[in-house]
Tab-separated table of C-alpha atoms and ligand atoms in Angstrom:
chain	number	residue	atom	x	y	z
A	9	MET	CA	-5.312	-17.954	29.125
A	10	ASN	CA	-6.778	-16.363	32.310
A	11	GLY	CA	-5.620	-12.523	33.935
A	12	SER	CA	-2.664	-12.672	30.774
A	13	LYS	CA	-0.357	-10.031	32.122
A	14	ILE	CA	-1.622	-6.585	30.562
A	15	LEU	CA	1.755	-4.644	29.642
A	16	LYS	CA	2.944	-1.199	27.044
A	17	LEU	CA	4.870	-3.084	24.399
A	18	PHE	CA	7.670	-0.557	25.916
A	19	ASP	CA	7.928	-2.338	28.824
A	20	ALA	CA	8.166	-5.976	27.833
A	21	ASN	CA	11.595	-8.776	26.991
A	22	ILE	CA	13.073	-9.026	24.381
A	23	GLY	CA	11.822	-12.360	23.486
A	24	ASP	CA	7.942	-11.745	25.075
A	25	ALA	CA	5.076	-12.096	22.340
A	26	VAL	CA	2.718	-9.099	23.060
A	27	ARG	CA	-0.563	-9.309	21.811
A	28	ILE	CA	-1.910	-6.082	21.252
A	29	THR	CA	-4.992	-4.756	22.466
A	30	HIS	CA	-5.075	-1.466	22.521
A	31	LEU	CA	-3.654	1.922	21.300
A	32	ASP	CA	-3.676	5.163	23.854
A	33	ILE	CA	-2.765	7.111	20.278
A	34	ASN	CA	-4.751	9.109	17.117
A	35	GLY	CA	-4.098	10.688	14.536
A	36	VAL	CA	-1.853	10.584	12.368
A	37	MET	CA	0.872	8.765	14.361
A	38	ARG	CA	-1.668	6.214	15.462
A	39	ARG	CA	-2.618	5.380	11.694
A	40	ARG	CA	0.805	5.442	10.844
A	41	LEU	CA	1.414	2.697	13.512
A	42	LEU	CA	-1.594	0.732	11.969
A	43	ASP	CA	-0.285	0.534	8.473
A	44	LEU	CA	2.904	-0.842	10.673
A	45	GLY	CA	1.290	-3.466	11.837
A	46	PHE	CA	0.544	-3.201	15.195
A	47	VAL	CA	-3.001	-3.549	14.784
A	48	PRO	CA	-5.133	-5.225	18.029
A	49	GLY	CA	-4.966	-8.650	17.965
A	50	ALA	CA	-1.479	-8.878	16.111
A	51	ILE	CA	1.165	-11.065	18.154
A	52	VAL	CA	4.316	-9.166	18.132
A	53	LYS	CA	6.648	-10.182	19.023
A	54	VAL	CA	10.469	-7.992	20.775
A	55	LEU	CA	14.186	-8.716	18.969
A	56	ARG	CA	16.410	-6.286	20.187
A	57	LYS	CA	16.682	-3.352	22.299
A	58	SER	CA	19.125	-0.089	22.017
A	59	PRO	CA	21.126	0.629	24.895
A	60	LEU	CA	19.025	2.839	26.897
A	61	GLY	CA	15.793	1.143	25.401
A	62	ASP	CA	15.189	3.329	22.569
A	63	PRO	CA	14.720	2.668	19.634
A	64	ILE	CA	13.179	-0.866	20.327
A	65	ALA	CA	13.195	-3.776	16.956
A	66	PHE	CA	9.688	-5.491	16.931
A	67	ARG	CA	8.525	-8.441	14.479
A	68	VAL	CA	5.373	-7.821	13.318
A	69	SER	CA	2.982	-9.649	10.158
A	70	GLN	CA	6.960	-10.989	9.172
A	71	THR	CA	8.064	-7.562	9.109
A	72	THR	CA	10.566	-6.018	11.581
A	73	ILE	CA	9.404	-2.813	12.768
A	74	ALA	CA	11.765	-0.370	14.766
A	75	LEU	CA	10.038	2.044	16.718
A	76	ARG	CA	10.637	4.668	19.145
A	77	LYS	CA	9.365	5.173	23.560
A	78	GLU	CA	6.696	7.643	22.846
A	79	GLU	CA	4.767	4.374	20.132
A	80	SER	CA	6.315	1.482	21.681
A	81	THR	CA	4.409	3.384	25.401
A	82	LYS	CA	1.739	3.959	23.906
A	83	ILE	CA	0.413	0.108	23.089
A	84	GLU	CA	-0.229	-1.882	25.088
A	85	GLY	CA	-1.366	-6.092	25.305
A	86	GLU	CA	-0.944	-8.827	26.278
A	87	LEU	CA	1.926	-11.848	26.967
A	88	VAL	CA	1.304	-14.479	25.000
A	89	SER	CA	4.643	-15.570	25.699
A	90	TYR	CA	8.322	-15.321	26.416
A	91	GLU	CA	11.953	-16.521	26.604
B	21	MET	CA	3.213	13.505	-22.629
B	22	ASN	CA	2.475	10.585	-25.156
B	23	ASP	CA	0.093	8.852	-25.070
B	24	ASN	CA	1.872	5.509	-24.193
B	25	LEU	CA	-0.380	3.070	-21.900
B	26	ARG	CA	1.119	4.207	-18.239
B	27	ILE	CA	1.526	1.388	-15.189
B	28	ALA	CA	2.411	3.097	-12.004
B	29	LEU	CA	4.343	0.249	-9.705
B	30	ALA	CA	3.187	0.670	-5.822
B	31	GLY	CA	4.800	-1.742	-3.317
B	32	ASN	CA	6.085	-2.155	0.184
B	33	PRO	CA	9.375	-1.480	0.542
B	34	ASN	CA	11.576	-4.038	-0.467
B	35	THR	CA	8.701	-6.131	-2.882
B	36	GLY	CA	10.973	-5.714	-6.341
B	37	LYS	CA	9.414	-3.066	-7.094
B	38	SER	CA	12.595	-2.003	-9.098
B	39	THR	CA	13.700	-5.531	-9.662
B	40	LEU	CA	10.613	-5.904	-12.145
B	41	PHE	CA	10.625	-2.752	-13.616
B	42	ASN	CA	14.469	-3.162	-14.919
B	43	LEU	CA	13.518	-6.156	-16.612
B	44	LEU	CA	10.343	-4.929	-18.030
B	45	THR	CA	12.401	-2.177	-19.301
B	46	GLY	CA	15.709	-2.742	-19.641
B	47	LEU	CA	17.273	0.897	-21.020
B	48	LYS	CA	14.651	2.123	-22.219
B	49	GLN	CA	14.627	4.608	-18.744
B	50	HIS	CA	14.458	8.426	-18.115
B	51	THR	CA	13.063	9.829	-14.638
B	52	GLY	CA	10.746	12.994	-15.172
B	53	ASN	CA	8.605	15.407	-13.104
B	54	TRP	CA	5.513	15.339	-12.820
B	55	ALA	CA	2.682	17.786	-11.957
B	56	GLY	CA	5.044	20.149	-11.036
B	57	LYS	CA	6.665	17.756	-8.117
B	58	THR	CA	10.568	17.902	-7.744
B	59	VAL	CA	10.321	14.383	-7.161
B	60	ASP	CA	11.842	12.873	-9.601
B	61	LEU	CA	10.673	9.421	-10.120
B	62	MET	CA	11.862	6.063	-13.064
B	63	ALA	CA	9.316	5.493	-15.888
B	64	GLY	CA	10.838	3.581	-18.345
B	65	THR	CA	9.042	1.913	-21.387
B	66	PHE	CA	8.562	-1.603	-23.289
B	67	THR	CA	6.205	-2.601	-25.998
B	68	PHE	CA	4.574	-5.613	-25.698
B	69	LYS	CA	2.019	-6.925	-28.395
B	70	GLY	CA	2.409	-4.058	-30.145
B	71	ILE	CA	1.191	-1.717	-27.196
B	72	SER	CA	3.443	0.903	-26.341
B	73	TYR	CA	3.645	0.947	-22.347
B	74	GLU	CA	5.077	3.489	-19.525
B	75	MET	CA	5.781	2.421	-16.911
B	76	ILE	CA	6.280	5.093	-13.037
B	77	ASP	CA	8.957	3.266	-10.269
B	78	LEU	CA	6.551	4.876	-7.312
B	79	PRO	CA	8.409	4.824	-3.810
B	80	GLY	CA	7.752	2.072	-1.320
B	81	THR	CA	5.578	2.333	1.017
B	82	TYR	CA	3.496	0.958	3.292
B	83	SER	CA	0.631	2.779	3.732
B	84	LEU	CA	-0.326	5.899	0.932
B	85	PHE	CA	-2.699	7.458	3.840
B	86	SER	CA	0.501	8.468	7.092
B	87	ASN	CA	1.921	11.372	5.329
B	88	SER	CA	5.208	10.640	4.306
B	89	LYS	CA	7.652	12.234	1.140
B	90	ASP	CA	7.148	8.840	-0.626
B	91	GLU	CA	3.994	8.038	0.650
B	92	GLU	CA	2.747	11.290	-0.690
B	93	VAL	CA	4.022	10.991	-3.596
B	94	ALA	CA	3.121	7.609	-4.104
B	95	ARG	CA	-0.222	8.425	-3.430
B	96	ASP	CA	-1.111	11.413	-5.952
B	97	TYR	CA	0.774	9.501	-8.730
B	98	ILE	CA	-2.158	7.084	-7.974
B	99	VAL	CA	-4.861	9.328	-7.649
B	100	PHE	CA	-4.152	12.655	-9.947
B	101	GLU	CA	-1.678	11.320	-12.589
B	102	LYS	CA	-4.311	8.314	-13.072
B	103	PRO	CA	-1.959	5.414	-14.078
B	104	ASP	CA	-3.595	3.743	-16.643
B	105	ILE	CA	-3.493	0.219	-14.654
B	106	THR	CA	-1.415	-0.076	-11.131
B	107	LEU	CA	0.183	-2.675	-10.505
B	108	VAL	CA	0.347	-3.401	-6.834
B	109	VAL	CA	3.546	-6.017	-6.373
B	110	LEU	CA	3.434	-8.086	-2.906
B	111	ASP	CA	6.113	-9.443	-1.106
B	112	ALA	CA	4.149	-13.058	-1.472
B	113	THR	CA	6.242	-14.003	1.726
B	114	ALA	CA	4.253	-11.465	4.634
B	115	LEU	CA	0.960	-11.421	2.377
B	116	GLU	CA	-1.124	-10.197	5.224
B	117	ARG	CA	1.350	-7.458	5.750
B	118	ASN	CA	1.456	-6.221	1.699
B	119	LEU	CA	-2.397	-6.984	1.354
B	120	ASN	CA	-2.233	-3.441	3.737
B	121	LEU	CA	-1.768	-1.665	0.711
B	122	ALA	CA	-2.932	-3.365	-2.380
B	123	LEU	CA	-6.084	-3.084	-0.683
B	124	GLN	CA	-6.097	0.649	-0.313
B	125	VAL	CA	-4.840	1.272	-3.998
B	126	MET	CA	-7.670	-0.931	-4.679
B	127	GLU	CA	-10.597	2.149	-3.367
B	128	ILE	CA	-8.541	4.337	-5.484
B	129	THR	CA	-9.091	2.901	-8.557
B	130	GLU	CA	-10.552	0.247	-10.294
B	131	LYS	CA	-8.024	-0.452	-13.007
B	132	VAL	CA	-5.537	-2.716	-10.629
B	133	VAL	CA	-3.612	-5.836	-11.239
B	134	ILE	CA	-1.716	-7.384	-7.969
B	135	CYS	CA	1.668	-9.276	-8.353
B	136	ILE	CA	2.822	-11.748	-6.398
B	137	ASN	CA	6.342	-11.684	-6.056
B	138	LEU	CA	9.098	-13.848	-4.589
B	139	ILE	CA	7.122	-17.128	-4.728
B	140	ASP	CA	10.495	-18.984	-5.192
B	141	GLU	CA	11.807	-17.419	-1.374
B	142	SER	CA	7.613	-18.474	0.056
B	143	GLU	CA	8.326	-21.657	-1.781
B	144	LYS	CA	11.226	-22.517	-0.477
B	145	MET	CA	9.417	-20.775	2.989
B	146	GLY	CA	6.430	-23.885	2.003
B	147	ILE	CA	3.696	-21.480	2.277
B	148	SER	CA	2.066	-22.328	-0.491
B	149	ILE	CA	-0.501	-19.337	-2.326
B	150	ASN	CA	-3.877	-19.800	-4.117
B	151	GLU	CA	-3.568	-16.951	-6.019
B	152	LYS	CA	-7.300	-17.940	-7.891
B	153	ILE	CA	-8.930	-17.495	-4.376
B	154	LEU	CA	-7.282	-13.999	-4.104
B	155	MET	CA	-8.184	-13.076	-7.661
B	156	LYS	CA	-12.347	-14.210	-6.962
B	157	ARG	CA	-11.963	-12.511	-3.425
B	158	LEU	CA	-10.084	-9.294	-4.179
B	159	GLY	CA	-12.277	-9.000	-7.596
B	160	VAL	CA	-8.347	-8.071	-9.627
B	161	PRO	CA	-6.214	-10.360	-11.752
B	162	VAL	CA	-3.536	-11.746	-9.311
B	163	ILE	CA	-0.622	-13.265	-10.760
B	164	LYS	CA	2.713	-15.018	-8.565
B	165	ILE	CA	6.111	-13.724	-9.769
B	166	SER	CA	10.125	-13.730	-9.222
B	167	ALA	CA	11.045	-10.966	-10.704
B	168	ARG	CA	14.507	-11.862	-10.235
B	169	ASN	CA	14.218	-16.138	-12.203
B	170	LYS	CA	12.329	-13.936	-14.370
B	171	ILE	CA	9.036	-16.907	-13.977
B	172	GLY	CA	5.597	-15.490	-14.575
B	173	ILE	CA	6.559	-13.049	-16.450
B	174	PRO	CA	4.351	-13.322	-19.921
B	175	MET	CA	1.686	-14.484	-17.722
B	176	LEU	CA	1.800	-10.790	-16.523
B	177	LEU	CA	1.831	-8.930	-19.459
B	178	ASP	CA	-0.792	-10.869	-21.404
B	179	THR	CA	-2.801	-10.206	-18.091
B	180	ILE	CA	-2.333	-6.146	-18.853
B	181	ASP	CA	-2.715	-6.310	-22.526
B	182	ARG	CA	-6.174	-8.618	-21.820
B	183	LEU	CA	-6.932	-6.111	-19.032
B	184	ILE	CA	-6.650	-2.414	-21.085
B	185	LYS	CA	-8.093	-4.986	-24.386
B	186	GLY	CA	-10.988	-4.972	-21.916
B	187	ASN	CA	-11.155	-9.061	-21.540
B	188	ILE	CA	-10.698	-9.331	-18.225
B	189	PRO	CA	-13.287	-7.434	-16.367
B	190	CYS	CA	-11.750	-5.736	-13.044
B	191	ASN	CA	-14.327	-4.902	-9.521
B	192	PRO	CA	-11.570	-4.389	-7.051
B	193	TYR	CA	-12.953	-5.618	-3.698
B	194	LYS	CA	-14.712	-2.505	-1.810
B	195	MET	CA	-14.210	-2.426	2.302
B	196	THR	CA	-17.657	-2.391	3.954
B	197	TYR	CA	-17.424	0.323	7.031
B	198	ASP	CA	-19.167	-0.113	9.993
B	199	GLU	CA	-22.849	1.625	10.513
B	200	GLU	CA	-22.495	5.002	11.197
B	201	THR	CA	-19.466	5.256	9.085
B	202	GLU	CA	-21.235	4.199	5.842
B	203	MET	CA	-23.952	6.879	7.003
B	204	LYS	CA	-21.236	9.758	7.181
B	205	ILE	CA	-19.686	8.530	4.037
B	206	GLU	CA	-23.579	8.715	2.148
B	207	GLN	CA	-23.847	11.684	3.113
B	208	LEU	CA	-20.672	13.564	1.653
B	209	ILE	CA	-20.714	11.755	-1.614
B	210	PRO	CA	-22.920	14.299	-3.175
B	211	PHE	CA	-20.673	17.546	-2.101
B	212	VAL	CA	-17.773	16.103	-2.924
B	213	GLN	CA	-18.947	15.345	-6.268
B	214	ASN	CA	-20.356	18.823	-6.542
B	215	ILE	CA	-16.489	20.186	-5.823
B	216	THR	CA	-14.203	16.807	-8.544
B	217	GLY	CA	-16.893	16.110	-10.218
B	218	GLU	CA	-16.012	12.121	-10.825
B	219	GLN	CA	-12.694	13.250	-11.040
B	220	LEU	CA	-11.835	11.481	-8.494
B	221	SER	CA	-13.441	9.095	-6.365
B	222	ALA	CA	-16.448	10.170	-4.223
B	223	ARG	CA	-16.456	7.588	-1.859
B	224	TRP	CA	-13.130	7.592	-1.306
B	225	LEU	CA	-12.552	11.142	-0.737
B	226	SER	CA	-15.135	10.786	1.937
B	227	LEU	CA	-14.462	8.264	3.508
B	228	ARG	CA	-10.545	10.703	3.219
B	229	LEU	CA	-12.148	13.723	4.745
B	230	ILE	CA	-13.713	11.138	8.154
B	231	ASP	CA	-10.297	10.047	8.459
B	232	GLY	CA	-9.094	13.969	8.835
B	233	ASP	CA	-7.042	13.468	5.903
B	234	LYS	CA	-5.191	16.927	6.087
B	235	SER	CA	-2.430	16.413	3.144
B	236	LEU	CA	-4.571	15.077	0.680
B	237	LEU	CA	-6.575	17.819	0.860
B	238	LYS	CA	-4.192	20.502	1.547
B	239	GLU	CA	-2.927	18.943	-2.552
B	240	ILE	CA	-5.928	19.435	-3.915
B	241	GLU	CA	-6.862	22.427	-3.365
B	242	GLN	CA	-3.389	23.456	-4.920
B	243	ARG	CA	-4.596	21.148	-7.937
B	244	LEU	CA	-7.486	23.164	-8.006
B	245	ALA	CA	-5.843	26.777	-6.939
B	246	LYS	CA	-3.772	26.156	-10.198
B	247	LYS	CA	-6.666	24.937	-12.484
B	248	ASP	CA	-8.669	27.877	-12.012
B	249	ALA	CA	-5.929	29.952	-12.744
B	250	ILE	CA	-4.928	28.830	-16.247
C	6	GTP	N1	15.143	-14.085	-4.035
C	6	GTP	C1	14.059	-12.972	-5.143
C	6	GTP	N2	14.321	-11.821	-4.551
C	6	GTP	C2	13.638	-11.055	-5.273
C	6	GTP	C3	13.158	-10.828	-6.303
C	6	GTP	N3	12.859	-9.613	-6.642
C	6	GTP	C4	13.316	-9.770	-6.129
C	6	GTP	N4	14.143	-9.992	-4.840
C	6	GTP	C5	15.355	-9.311	-4.193
C	6	GTP	O1	14.265	-8.212	-3.463
C	6	GTP	C6	15.501	-6.674	-2.637
C	6	GTP	C7	14.789	-5.939	-3.542
C	6	GTP	O2	13.715	-5.666	-4.744
C	6	GTP	P1	14.234	-3.867	-4.853
C	6	GTP	O3	13.233	-4.446	-6.369
C	6	GTP	O4	15.202	-2.995	-5.071
C	6	GTP	O5	12.922	-4.037	-4.206
C	6	GTP	P2	11.913	-2.701	-4.047
C	6	GTP	O6	10.471	-2.917	-4.749
C	6	GTP	O7	12.152	-1.366	-5.403
C	6	GTP	O8	11.976	-1.652	-3.487
C	6	GTP	P3	12.123	-0.239	-2.527
C	6	GTP	O9	11.885	0.561	-4.225
C	6	GTP	O10	12.944	0.485	-1.686
C	6	GTP	O11	10.934	-0.670	-2.279
C	6	GTP	C8	16.484	-6.627	-4.226
C	6	GTP	O12	17.782	-7.723	-3.511
C	6	GTP	C9	16.369	-8.200	-5.254
C	6	GTP	O13	17.171	-8.712	-5.647
C	6	GTP	C10	12.724	-12.645	-6.146
C	6	GTP	O14	11.409	-12.447	-7.204
C	6	GTP	N5	13.421	-13.455	-5.531
C	7	MG	MG1	12.606	0.045	-5.559
């Protein structure tokens, strides 16, 4: 896919599949996100959003994980598919 | 405490550790305090081929490094209490995710058995797992089981028995990092060995230092201080 759309996980819509390219976080929080499966190259899918968009539930590496806004705004990726 | 051989159960949340624990230990369970920690871990005993084992059910975690209370408890048990075997229970339907923790455990200790649980679920989903290839690549025994359906348990017990008796080798795969990291590890190892001696893996500790793992450092400091006081 050429010129694919880059977006933050926080801005993705329900049904979007996003390939993670970059985490704009360091330290313990970065470590935690990596351990949860939010690693560059991984494809995550947006499952559900709370009314105010915080938290958001993602499907990542065969498990459902919810992230808070402060985390999902710091993860970037390219849109691979949407529903 | 006693001269039972100790087996710690580690794994991601919800992989069936407690189910396996209950199956093996039955009614012979108790809670215990470890090394001045306020947490209670479930422990239980069982006997196989004349050898008594104590099994410890650790909290389920995705990692040993992200510094939640549960992760600290699991890490401290494996690192400082040094179980004779650490049994890592993986979810057969989510191996990629689960192997993260397995690799972390394999960096800390040599005596690891990997137990792929929920194979009934993965088979239903059409996932086939070649445990022989996994075993070769990981360098430790890999056994497929279903704790709830009691499948693979004799094989698991037999593997534990043979490992304890030194009849099967355990050479956990060790991650090689990029050149810069490997160089730093090499520089740190002698200093680390100077402080902690042979009690802990110097390579692993050096890696944790490079990663800036403050929680682990604090724990080691406290434990060294306690030892000095005695
Ligand atoms: N289908 C199937 N379900 C299983 C199997 N083993 C365990 N379960 C189920 O998986 C769920 C979680 O099992 P637990 O034993 O509580 O998992 P755990 O690893 O102790 O979970 P935490 O302590 O929260 O980390 C329970 O509903 C079990 O009945 C299995 O082999 N097959
Ligand atoms: Mg449990």
